[in-house]
Tab-separated table of C-alpha atoms in Angstrom:
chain	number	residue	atom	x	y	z
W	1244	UNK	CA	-1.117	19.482	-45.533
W	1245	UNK	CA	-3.203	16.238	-44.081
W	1246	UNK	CA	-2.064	13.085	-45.526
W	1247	UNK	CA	-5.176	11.496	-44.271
W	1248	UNK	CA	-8.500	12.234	-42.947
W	1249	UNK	CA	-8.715	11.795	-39.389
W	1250	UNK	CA	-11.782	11.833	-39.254
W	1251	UNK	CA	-13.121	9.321	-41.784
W	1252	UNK	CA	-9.966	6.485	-40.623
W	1253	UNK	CA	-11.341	6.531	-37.245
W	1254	UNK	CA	-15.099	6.738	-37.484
W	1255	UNK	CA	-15.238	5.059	-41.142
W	1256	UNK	CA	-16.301	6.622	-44.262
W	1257	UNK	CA	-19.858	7.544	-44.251
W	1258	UNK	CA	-22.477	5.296	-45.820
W	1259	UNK	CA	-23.121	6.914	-48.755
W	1260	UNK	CA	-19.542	6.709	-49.674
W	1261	UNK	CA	-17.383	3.686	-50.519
W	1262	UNK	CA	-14.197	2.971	-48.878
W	1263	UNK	CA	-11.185	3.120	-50.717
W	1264	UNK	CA	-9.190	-0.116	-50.187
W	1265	UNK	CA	-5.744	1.836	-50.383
W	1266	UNK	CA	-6.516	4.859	-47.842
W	1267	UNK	CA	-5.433	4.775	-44.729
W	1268	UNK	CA	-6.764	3.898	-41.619
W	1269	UNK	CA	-6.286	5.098	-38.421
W	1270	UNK	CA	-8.122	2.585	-36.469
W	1271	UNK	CA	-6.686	-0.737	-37.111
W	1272	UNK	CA	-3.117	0.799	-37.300
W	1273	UNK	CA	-3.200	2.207	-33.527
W	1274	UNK	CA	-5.060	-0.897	-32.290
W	1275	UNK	CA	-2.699	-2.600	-33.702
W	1276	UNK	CA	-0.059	-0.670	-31.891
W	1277	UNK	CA	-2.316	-1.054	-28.055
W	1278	UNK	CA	-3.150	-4.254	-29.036
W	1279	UNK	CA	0.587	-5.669	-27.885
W	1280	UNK	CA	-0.427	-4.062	-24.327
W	1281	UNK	CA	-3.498	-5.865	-23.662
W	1282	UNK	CA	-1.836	-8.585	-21.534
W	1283	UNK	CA	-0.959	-6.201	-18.948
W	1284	UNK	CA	-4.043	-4.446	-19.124
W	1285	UNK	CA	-5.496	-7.694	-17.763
W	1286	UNK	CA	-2.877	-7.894	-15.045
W	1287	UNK	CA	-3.730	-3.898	-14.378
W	1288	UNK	CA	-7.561	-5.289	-13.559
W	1289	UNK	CA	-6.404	-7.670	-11.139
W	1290	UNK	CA	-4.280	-4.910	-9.605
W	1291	UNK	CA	-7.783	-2.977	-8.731
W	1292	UNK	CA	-9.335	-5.950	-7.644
W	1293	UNK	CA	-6.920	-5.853	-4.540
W	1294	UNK	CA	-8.521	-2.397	-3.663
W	1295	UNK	CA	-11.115	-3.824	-1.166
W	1296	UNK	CA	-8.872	-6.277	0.799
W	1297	UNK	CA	-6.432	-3.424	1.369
W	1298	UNK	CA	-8.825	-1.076	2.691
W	1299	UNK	CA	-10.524	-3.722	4.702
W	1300	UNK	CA	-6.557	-4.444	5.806
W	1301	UNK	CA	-6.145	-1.016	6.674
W	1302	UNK	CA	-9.165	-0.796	8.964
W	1303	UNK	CA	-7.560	-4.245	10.646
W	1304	UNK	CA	-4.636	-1.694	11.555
W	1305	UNK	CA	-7.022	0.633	13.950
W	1306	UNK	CA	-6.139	-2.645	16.726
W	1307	UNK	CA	-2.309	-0.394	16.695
W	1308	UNK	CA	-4.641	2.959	18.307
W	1309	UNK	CA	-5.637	0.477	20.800
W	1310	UNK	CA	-2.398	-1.702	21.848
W	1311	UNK	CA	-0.999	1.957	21.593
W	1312	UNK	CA	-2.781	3.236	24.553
W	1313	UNK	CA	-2.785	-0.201	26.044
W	1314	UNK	CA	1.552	0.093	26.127
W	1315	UNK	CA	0.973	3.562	27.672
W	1316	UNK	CA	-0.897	1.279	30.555
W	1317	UNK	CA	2.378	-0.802	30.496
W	1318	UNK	CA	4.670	1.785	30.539
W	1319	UNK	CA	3.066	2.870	33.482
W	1320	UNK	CA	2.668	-0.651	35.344
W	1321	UNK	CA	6.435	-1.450	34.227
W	1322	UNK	CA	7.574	1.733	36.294
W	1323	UNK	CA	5.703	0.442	39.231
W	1324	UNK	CA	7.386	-3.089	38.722
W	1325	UNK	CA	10.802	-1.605	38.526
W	1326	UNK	CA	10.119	0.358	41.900
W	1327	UNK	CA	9.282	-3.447	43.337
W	1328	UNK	CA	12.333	-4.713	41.519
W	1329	UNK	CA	14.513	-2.394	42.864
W	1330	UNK	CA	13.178	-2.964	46.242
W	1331	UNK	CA	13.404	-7.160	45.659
W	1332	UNK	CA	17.011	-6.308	44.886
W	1333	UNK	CA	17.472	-4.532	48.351
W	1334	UNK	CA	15.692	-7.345	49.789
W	1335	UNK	CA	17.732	-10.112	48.573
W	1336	UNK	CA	20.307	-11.050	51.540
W	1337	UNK	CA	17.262	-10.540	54.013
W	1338	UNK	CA	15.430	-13.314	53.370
W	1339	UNK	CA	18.244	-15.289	54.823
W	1340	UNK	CA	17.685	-13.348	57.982
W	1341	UNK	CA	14.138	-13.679	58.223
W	1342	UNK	CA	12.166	-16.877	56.404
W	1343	UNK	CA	8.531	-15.118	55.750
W	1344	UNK	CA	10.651	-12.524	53.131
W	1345	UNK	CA	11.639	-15.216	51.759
W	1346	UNK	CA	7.951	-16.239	50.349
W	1347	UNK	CA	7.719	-12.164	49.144
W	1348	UNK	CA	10.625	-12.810	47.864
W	1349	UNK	CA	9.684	-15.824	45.399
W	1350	UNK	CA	5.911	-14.031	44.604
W	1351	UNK	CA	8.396	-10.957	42.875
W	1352	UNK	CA	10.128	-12.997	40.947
W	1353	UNK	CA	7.173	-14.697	39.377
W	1354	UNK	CA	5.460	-11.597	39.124
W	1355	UNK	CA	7.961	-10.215	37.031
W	1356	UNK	CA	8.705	-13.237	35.040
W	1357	UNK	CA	5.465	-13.338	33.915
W	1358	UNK	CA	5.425	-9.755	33.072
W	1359	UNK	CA	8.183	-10.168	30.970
W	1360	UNK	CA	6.472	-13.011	29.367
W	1361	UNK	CA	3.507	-11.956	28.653
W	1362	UNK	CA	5.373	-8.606	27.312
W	1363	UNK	CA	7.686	-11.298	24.796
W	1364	UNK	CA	4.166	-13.192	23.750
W	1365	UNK	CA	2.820	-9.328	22.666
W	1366	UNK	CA	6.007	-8.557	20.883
W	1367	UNK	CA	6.457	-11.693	19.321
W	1368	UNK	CA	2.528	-11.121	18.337
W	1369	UNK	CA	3.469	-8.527	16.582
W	1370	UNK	CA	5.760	-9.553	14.267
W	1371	UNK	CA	3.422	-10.903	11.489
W	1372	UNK	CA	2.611	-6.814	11.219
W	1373	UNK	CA	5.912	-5.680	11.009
W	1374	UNK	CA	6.733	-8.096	8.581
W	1375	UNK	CA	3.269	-7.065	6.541
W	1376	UNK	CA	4.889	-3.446	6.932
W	1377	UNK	CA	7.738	-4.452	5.636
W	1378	UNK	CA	6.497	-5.851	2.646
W	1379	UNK	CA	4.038	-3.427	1.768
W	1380	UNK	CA	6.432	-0.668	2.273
W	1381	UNK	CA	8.683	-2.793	-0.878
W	1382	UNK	CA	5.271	-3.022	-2.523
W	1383	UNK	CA	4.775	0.475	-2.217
W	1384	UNK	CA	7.793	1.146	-3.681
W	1385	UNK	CA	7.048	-1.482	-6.793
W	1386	UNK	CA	4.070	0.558	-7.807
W	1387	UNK	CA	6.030	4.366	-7.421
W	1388	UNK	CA	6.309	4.042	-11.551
W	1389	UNK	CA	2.672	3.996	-11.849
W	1390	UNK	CA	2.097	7.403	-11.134
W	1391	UNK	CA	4.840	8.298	-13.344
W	1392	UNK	CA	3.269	6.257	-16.158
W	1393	UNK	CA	-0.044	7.455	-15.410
W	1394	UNK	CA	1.473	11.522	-15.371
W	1395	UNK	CA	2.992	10.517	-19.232
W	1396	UNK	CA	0.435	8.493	-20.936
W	1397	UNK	CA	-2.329	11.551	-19.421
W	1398	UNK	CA	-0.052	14.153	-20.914
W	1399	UNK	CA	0.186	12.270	-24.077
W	1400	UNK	CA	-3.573	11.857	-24.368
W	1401	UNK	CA	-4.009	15.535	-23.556
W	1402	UNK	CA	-2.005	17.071	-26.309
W	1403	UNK	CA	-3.633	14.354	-28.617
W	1404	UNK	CA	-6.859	14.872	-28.099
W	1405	UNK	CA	-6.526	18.669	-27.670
W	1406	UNK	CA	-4.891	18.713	-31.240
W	1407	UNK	CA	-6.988	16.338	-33.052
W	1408	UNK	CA	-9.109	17.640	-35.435
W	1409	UNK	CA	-11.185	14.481	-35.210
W	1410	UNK	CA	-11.511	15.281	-31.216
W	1411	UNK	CA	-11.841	19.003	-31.300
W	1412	UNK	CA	-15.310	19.368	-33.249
W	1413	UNK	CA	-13.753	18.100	-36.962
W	1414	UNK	CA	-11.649	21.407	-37.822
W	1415	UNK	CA	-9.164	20.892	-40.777
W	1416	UNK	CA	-5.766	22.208	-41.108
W	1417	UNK	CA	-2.001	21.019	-40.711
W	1418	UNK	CA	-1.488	22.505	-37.040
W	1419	UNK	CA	-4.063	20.564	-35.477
W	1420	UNK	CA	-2.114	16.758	-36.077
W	1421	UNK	CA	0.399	16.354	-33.644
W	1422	UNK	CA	3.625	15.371	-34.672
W	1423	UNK	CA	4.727	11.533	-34.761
């Protein structure tokens, strides 16, 4: 048995007929109910407005393809390096013996100081990224309940409007209201 017509509480009687002040409708009492949410459906908006800068940040991180074959380069040089360094280390008490080492001597060291400093400037570089990561990866984690939400209140408006007889073409009959 229908308590209430669908139908007419959400699209209104129709013209020719009056509305009776006591029946009940459908319309103001789920707004009502929605109405309590529409704070956060403002906040929700402002979540999709941050679609853009994220993909525009996520074409930013193509520069890791490049410094990525860029540290195979280094990999490479730093091998070569360690072959001198190893050799500057055998060299060490002849430049005592012999003065022109001496000079060789010095250029190796600077050379590989300023490897290594240059190689501290790129990894300190990089930190502002792996912070970003970081924090995106707790964002990331923030949202996770959307999808959950989303999967729920989808399901929900599924079996409503699958079961409604004002949604499915105006049929009448007590299996087609879902129960409250």
């Amino acid at each position: 048995m229908i308590l209430f017509d669908i139908k007419a509480d959400l699209y209104g009687p129709p013209s020719n007929e009056r509305e009776d002040s006591n029946a009940f409708q459908a319309r103001p009492a789920v707004s009502a109910v929605f109405d309590q949410i529409e704070p956060l459906q403002a906040q929700l908006a402002r979540i999709a407005s941050f679609r853009e800068p994220m993909q525009r940040l996520g074409k930013l991180a193509n520069v890791f393809a490049e410094l990525r074959k860029f540290a195979m380069q280094v990999s490479d040089l730093a091998r070569v390096l360690e072959s001198m360094h190893n050799f500057q280390e055998r060299l060490r008490p002849v430049p005592n013996q012999f003065a022109p080492l001496e000079a060789l001597d010095e250029k190796l060291k600077r050379l590989c100081a300023s490897f290594a400093e240059h190689l501290s400037e790129l990894a300190d570089a990089l930190g502002p990224a792996v912070t970003l990561q970081d924090q995106l990866s707790h964002l990331a984690g923030a949202f996770e309940p959307a999808k959950v939400l989303r999967e729920e209140f989808l399901g929900l408006a599924q079996s409503f409007a699958s079961t409604s007889p004002a949604m499915s073409g105006g049929r009448n009959g007590s299996s087609g209201v879902p129960p409250c």
